mmCIF file with all atom_site columns, C-alpha atoms and ligand atoms in Angstrom:
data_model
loop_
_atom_site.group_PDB
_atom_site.id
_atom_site.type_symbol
_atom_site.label_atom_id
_atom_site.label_alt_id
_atom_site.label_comp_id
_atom_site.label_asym_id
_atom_site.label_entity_id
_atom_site.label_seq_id
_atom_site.pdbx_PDB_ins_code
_atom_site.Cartn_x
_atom_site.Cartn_y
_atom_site.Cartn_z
_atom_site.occupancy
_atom_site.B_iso_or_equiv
_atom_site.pdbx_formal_charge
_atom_site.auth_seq_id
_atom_site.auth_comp_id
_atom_site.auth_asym_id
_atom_site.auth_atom_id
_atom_site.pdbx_PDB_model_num
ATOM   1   C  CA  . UNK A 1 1   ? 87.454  82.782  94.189  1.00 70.00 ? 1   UNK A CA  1
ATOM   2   C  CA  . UNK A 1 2   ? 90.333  81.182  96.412  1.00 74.00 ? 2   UNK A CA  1
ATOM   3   C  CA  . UNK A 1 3   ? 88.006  79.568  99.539  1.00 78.00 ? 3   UNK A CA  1
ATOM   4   C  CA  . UNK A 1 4   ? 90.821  80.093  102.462 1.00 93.00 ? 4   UNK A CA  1
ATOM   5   C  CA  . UNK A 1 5   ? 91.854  84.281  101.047 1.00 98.00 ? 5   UNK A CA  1
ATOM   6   C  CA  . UNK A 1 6   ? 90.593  86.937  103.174 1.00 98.00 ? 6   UNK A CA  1
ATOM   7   C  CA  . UNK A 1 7   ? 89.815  89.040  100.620 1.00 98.00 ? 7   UNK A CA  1
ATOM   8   C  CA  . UNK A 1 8   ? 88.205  86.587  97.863  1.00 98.00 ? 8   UNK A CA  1
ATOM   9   C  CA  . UNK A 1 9   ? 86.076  86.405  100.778 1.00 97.00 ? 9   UNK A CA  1
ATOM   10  C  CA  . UNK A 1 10  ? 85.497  90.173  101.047 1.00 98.00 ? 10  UNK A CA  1
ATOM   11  C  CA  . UNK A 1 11  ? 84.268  90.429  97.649  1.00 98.00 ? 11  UNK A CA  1
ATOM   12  C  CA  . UNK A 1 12  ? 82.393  87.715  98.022  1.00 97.00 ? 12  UNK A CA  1
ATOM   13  C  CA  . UNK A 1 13  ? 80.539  89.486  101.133 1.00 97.00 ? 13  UNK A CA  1
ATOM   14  C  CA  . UNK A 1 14  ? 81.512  86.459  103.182 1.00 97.00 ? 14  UNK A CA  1
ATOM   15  C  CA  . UNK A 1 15  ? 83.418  88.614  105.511 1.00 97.00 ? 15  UNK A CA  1
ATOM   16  C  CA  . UNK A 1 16  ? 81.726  91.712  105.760 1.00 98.00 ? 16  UNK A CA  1
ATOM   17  C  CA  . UNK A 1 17  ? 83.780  95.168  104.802 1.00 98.00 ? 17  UNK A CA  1
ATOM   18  C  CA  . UNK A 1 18  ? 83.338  99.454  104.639 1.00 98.00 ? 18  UNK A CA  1
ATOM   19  C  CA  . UNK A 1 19  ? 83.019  99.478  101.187 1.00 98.00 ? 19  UNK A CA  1
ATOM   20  C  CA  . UNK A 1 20  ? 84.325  102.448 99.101  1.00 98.00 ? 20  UNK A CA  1
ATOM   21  C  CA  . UNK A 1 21  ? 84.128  101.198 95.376  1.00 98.00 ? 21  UNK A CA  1
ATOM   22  C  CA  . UNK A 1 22  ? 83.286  98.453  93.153  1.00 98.00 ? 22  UNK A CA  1
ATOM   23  C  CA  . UNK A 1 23  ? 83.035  98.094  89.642  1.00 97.00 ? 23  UNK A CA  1
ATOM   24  C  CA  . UNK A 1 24  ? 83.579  94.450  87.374  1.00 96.00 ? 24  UNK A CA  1
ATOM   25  C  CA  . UNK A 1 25  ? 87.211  94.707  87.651  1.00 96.00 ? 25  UNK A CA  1
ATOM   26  C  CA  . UNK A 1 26  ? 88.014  95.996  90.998  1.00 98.00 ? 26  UNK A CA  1
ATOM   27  C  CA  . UNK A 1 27  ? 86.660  96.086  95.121  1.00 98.00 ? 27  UNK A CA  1
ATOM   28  C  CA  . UNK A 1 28  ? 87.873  98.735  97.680  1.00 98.00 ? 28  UNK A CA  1
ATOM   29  C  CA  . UNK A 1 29  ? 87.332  99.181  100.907 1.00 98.00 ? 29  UNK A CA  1
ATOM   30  C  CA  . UNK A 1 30  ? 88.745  100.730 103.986 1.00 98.00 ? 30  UNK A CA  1
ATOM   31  C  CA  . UNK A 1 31  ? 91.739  99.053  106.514 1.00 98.00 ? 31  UNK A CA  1
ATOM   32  C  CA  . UNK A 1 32  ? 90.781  97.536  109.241 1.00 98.00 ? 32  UNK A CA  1
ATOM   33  C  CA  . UNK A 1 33  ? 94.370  99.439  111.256 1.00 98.00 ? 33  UNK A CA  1
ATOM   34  C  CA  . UNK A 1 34  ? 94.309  102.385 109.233 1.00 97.00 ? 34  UNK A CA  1
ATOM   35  C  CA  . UNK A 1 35  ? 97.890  103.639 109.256 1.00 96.00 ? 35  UNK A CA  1
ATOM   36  C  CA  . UNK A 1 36  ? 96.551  107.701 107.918 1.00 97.00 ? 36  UNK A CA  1
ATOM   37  C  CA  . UNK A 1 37  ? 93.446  109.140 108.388 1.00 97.00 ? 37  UNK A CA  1
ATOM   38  C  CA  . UNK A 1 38  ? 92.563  107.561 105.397 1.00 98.00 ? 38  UNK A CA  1
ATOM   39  C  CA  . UNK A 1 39  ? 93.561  104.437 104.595 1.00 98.00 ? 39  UNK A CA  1
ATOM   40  C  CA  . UNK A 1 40  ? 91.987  101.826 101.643 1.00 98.00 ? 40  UNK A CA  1
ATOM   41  C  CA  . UNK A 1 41  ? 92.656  98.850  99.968  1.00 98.00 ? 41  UNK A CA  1
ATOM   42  C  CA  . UNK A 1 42  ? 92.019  98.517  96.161  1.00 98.00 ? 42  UNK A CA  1
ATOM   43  C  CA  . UNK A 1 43  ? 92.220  94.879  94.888  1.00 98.00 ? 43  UNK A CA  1
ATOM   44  C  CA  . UNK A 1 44  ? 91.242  93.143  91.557  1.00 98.00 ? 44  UNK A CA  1
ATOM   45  C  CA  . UNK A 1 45  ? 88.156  90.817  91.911  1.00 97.00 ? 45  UNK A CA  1
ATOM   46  C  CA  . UNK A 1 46  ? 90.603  88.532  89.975  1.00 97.00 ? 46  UNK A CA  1
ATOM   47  C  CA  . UNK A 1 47  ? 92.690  86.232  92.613  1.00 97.00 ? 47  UNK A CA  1
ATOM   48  C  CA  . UNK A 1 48  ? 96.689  86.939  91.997  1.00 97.00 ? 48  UNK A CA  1
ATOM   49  C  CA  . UNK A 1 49  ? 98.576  86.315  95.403  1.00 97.00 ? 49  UNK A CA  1
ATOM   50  C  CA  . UNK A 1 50  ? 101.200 88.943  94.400  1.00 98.00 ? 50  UNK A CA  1
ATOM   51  C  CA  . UNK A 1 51  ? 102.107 91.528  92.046  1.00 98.00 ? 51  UNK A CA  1
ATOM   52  C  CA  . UNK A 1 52  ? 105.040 89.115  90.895  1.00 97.00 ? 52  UNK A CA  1
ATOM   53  C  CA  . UNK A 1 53  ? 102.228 86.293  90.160  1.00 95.00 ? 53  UNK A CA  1
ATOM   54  C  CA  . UNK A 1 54  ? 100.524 88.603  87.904  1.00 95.00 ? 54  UNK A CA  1
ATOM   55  C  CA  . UNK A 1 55  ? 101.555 88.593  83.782  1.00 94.00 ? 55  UNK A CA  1
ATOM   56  C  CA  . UNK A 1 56  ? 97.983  90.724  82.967  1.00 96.00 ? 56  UNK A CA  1
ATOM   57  C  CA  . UNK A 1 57  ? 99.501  94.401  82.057  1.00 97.00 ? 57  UNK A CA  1
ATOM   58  C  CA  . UNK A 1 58  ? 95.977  95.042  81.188  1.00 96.00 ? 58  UNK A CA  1
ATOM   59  C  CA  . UNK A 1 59  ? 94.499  94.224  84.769  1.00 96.00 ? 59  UNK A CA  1
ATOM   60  C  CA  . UNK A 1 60  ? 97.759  96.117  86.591  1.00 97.00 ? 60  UNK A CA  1
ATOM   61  C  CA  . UNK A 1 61  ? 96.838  99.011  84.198  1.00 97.00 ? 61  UNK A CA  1
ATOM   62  C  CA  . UNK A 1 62  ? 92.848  98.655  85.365  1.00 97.00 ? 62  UNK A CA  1
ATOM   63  C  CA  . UNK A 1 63  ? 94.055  98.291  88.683  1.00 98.00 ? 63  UNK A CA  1
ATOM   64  C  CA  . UNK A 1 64  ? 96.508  101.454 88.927  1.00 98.00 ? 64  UNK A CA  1
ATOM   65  C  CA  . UNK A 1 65  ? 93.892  103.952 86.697  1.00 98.00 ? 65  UNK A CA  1
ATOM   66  C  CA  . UNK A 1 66  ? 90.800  102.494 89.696  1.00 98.00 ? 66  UNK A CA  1
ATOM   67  C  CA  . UNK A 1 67  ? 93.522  103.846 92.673  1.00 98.00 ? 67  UNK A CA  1
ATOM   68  C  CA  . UNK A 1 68  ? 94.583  107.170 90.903  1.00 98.00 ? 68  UNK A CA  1
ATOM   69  C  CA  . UNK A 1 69  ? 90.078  107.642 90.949  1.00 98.00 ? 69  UNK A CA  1
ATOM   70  C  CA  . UNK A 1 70  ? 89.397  106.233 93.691  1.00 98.00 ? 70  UNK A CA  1
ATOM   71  C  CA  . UNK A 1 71  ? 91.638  108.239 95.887  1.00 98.00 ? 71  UNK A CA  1
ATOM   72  C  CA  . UNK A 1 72  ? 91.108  111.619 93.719  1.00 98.00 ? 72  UNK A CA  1
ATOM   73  C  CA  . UNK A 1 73  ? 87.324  110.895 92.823  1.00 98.00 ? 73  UNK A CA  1
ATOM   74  C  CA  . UNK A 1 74  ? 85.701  108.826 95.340  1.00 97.00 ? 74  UNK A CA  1
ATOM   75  C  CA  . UNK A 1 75  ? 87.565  109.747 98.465  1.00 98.00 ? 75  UNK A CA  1
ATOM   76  C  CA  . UNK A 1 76  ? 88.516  112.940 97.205  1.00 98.00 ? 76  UNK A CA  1
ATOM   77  C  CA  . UNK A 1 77  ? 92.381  113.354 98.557  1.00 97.00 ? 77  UNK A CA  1
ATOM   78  C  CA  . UNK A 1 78  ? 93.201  117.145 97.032  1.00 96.00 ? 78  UNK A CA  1
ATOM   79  C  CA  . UNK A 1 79  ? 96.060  117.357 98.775  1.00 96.00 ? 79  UNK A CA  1
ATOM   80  C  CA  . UNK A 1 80  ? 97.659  114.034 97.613  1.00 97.00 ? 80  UNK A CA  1
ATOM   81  C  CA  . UNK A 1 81  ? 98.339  110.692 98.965  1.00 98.00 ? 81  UNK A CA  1
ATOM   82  C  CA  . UNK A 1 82  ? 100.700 107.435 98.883  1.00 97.00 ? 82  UNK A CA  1
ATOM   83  C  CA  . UNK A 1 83  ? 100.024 104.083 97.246  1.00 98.00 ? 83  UNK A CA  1
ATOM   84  C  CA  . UNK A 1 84  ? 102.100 101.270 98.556  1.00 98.00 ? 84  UNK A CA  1
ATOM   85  C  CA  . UNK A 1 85  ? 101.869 97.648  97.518  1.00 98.00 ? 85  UNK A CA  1
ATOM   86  C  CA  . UNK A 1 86  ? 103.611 95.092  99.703  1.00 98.00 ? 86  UNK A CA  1
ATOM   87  C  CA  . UNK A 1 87  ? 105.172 92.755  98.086  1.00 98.00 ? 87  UNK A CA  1
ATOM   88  C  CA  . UNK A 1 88  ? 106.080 89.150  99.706  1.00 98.00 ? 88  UNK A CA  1
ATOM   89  C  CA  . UNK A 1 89  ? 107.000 88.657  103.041 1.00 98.00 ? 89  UNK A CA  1
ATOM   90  C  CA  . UNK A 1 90  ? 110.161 90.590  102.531 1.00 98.00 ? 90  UNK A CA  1
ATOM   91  C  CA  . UNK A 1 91  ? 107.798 93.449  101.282 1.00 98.00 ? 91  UNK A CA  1
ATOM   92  C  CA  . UNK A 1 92  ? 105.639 93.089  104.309 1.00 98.00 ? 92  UNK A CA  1
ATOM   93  C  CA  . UNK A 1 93  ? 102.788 91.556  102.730 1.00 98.00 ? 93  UNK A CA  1
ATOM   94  C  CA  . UNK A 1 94  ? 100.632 89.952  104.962 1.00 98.00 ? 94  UNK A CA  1
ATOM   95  C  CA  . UNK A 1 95  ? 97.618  88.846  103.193 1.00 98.00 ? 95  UNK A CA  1
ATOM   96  C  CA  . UNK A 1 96  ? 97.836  87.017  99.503  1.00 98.00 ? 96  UNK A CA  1
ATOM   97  C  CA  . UNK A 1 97  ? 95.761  88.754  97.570  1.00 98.00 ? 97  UNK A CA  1
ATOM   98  C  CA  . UNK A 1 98  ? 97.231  91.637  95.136  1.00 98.00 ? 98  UNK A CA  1
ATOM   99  C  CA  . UNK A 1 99  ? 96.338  94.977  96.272  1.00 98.00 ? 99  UNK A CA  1
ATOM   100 C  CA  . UNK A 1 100 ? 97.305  98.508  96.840  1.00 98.00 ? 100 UNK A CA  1
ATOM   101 C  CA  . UNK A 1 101 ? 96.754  100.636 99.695  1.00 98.00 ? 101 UNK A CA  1
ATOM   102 C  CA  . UNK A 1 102 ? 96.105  104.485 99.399  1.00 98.00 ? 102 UNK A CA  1
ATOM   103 C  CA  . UNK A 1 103 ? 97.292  106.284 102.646 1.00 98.00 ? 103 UNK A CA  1
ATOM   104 C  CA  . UNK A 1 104 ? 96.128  110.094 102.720 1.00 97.00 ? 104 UNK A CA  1
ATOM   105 C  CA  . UNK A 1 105 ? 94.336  112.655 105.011 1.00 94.00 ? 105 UNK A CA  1
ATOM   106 C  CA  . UNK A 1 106 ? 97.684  114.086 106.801 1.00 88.00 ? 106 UNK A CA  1
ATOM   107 C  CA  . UNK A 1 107 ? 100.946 115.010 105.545 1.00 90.00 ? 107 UNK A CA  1
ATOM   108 C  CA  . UNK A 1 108 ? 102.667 111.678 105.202 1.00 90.00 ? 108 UNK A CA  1
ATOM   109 C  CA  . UNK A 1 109 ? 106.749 110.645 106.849 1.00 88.00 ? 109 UNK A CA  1
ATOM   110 C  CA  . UNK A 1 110 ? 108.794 109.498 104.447 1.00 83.00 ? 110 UNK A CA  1
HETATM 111 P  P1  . AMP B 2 .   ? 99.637  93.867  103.583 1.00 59.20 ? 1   AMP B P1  1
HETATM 112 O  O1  . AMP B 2 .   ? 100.508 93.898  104.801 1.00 59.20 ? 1   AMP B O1  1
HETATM 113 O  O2  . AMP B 2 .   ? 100.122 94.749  102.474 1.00 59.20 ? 1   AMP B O2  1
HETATM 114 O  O3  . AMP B 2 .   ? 99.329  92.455  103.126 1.00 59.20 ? 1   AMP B O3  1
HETATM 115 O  O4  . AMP B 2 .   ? 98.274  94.544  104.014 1.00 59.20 ? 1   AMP B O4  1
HETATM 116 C  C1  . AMP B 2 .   ? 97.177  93.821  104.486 1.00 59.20 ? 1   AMP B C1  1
HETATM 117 C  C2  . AMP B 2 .   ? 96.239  94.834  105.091 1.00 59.20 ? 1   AMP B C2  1
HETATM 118 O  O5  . AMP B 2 .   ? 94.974  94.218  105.244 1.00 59.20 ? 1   AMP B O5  1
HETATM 119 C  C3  . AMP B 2 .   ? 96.660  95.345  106.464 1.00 59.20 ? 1   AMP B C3  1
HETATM 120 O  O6  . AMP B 2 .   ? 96.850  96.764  106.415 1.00 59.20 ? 1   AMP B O6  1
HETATM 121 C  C4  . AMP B 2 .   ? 95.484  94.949  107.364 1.00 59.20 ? 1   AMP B C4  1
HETATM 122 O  O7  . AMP B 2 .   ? 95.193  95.929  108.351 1.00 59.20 ? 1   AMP B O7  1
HETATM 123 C  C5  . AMP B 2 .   ? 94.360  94.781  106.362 1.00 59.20 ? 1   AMP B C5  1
HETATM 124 N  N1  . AMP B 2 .   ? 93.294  93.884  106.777 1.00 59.20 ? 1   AMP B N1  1
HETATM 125 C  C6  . AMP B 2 .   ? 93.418  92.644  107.319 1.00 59.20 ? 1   AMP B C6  1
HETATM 126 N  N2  . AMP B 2 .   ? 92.205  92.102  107.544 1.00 59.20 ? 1   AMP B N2  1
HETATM 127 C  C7  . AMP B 2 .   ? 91.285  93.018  107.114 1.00 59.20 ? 1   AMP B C7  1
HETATM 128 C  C8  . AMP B 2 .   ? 89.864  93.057  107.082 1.00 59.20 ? 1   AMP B C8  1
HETATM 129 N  N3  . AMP B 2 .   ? 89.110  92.027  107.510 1.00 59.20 ? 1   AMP B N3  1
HETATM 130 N  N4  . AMP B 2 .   ? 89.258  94.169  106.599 1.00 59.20 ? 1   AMP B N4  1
HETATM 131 C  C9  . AMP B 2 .   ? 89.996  95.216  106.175 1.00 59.20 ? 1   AMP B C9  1
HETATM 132 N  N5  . AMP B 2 .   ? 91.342  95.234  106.151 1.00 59.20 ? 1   AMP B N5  1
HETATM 133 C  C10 . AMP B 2 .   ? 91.982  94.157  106.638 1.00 59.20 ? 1   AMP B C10 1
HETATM 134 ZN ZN1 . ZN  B 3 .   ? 91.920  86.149  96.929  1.00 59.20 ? 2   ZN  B ZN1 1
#
């Protein structure tokens, strides 16, 4: 756990969250500003600031196969959806934690 990241603290339950998912590897839970109808965050309970920081193809595998369920399993998008990650301010990451959001619910713009 990093003590000043938002979403160590999430996991954590220091900052309280709408939980979707949570197994040993991963946490998700919904935005805060959803941007779709549905709109959730997926992000290993392992701290990596950024998907460039992180050399573990293992964990981005983990990571990518938890999204693909989450979104078809747990929150059940049949007619598809988007995962984005941000990455670095150029990116439009705003918080340093890894993680990828799954937008769904409508028919997304490009
Ligand atoms: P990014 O711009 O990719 O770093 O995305 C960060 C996301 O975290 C944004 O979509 C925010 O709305 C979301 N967010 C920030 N604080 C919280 C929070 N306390 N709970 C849930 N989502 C949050
Ligand atoms: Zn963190």
């Amino acid at each position: 756990m990093t003590t000043n990241c938002l979403f160590c603290k999430i996991i954590a339950g220091d900052i309280p969250s709408n939980k979707v998912y949570e197994d040993k590897d991963v946490f998700a839970f919904h935005d805060i500003h959803p941007k779709a109808p549905t709109h959730v965050l997926v992000i290993p309970k392992q701290h990596i600031a950024t998907l460039t920081d992180c050399d573990d193809n293992a964990l981005l595998g983990a990571l990518m196969d938890r999204v693909r369920h989450i979104a078809d399993d747990e929150l059940k998008l049949a007619a598809g959806y988007r995962v984005i990650i941000n990455v670095r301010e150029g990116g439009g990451q705003e918080v340093f934690h890894l993680h990828a959001h799954i937008l769904g619910g409508k028919k997304l713009p490009f």
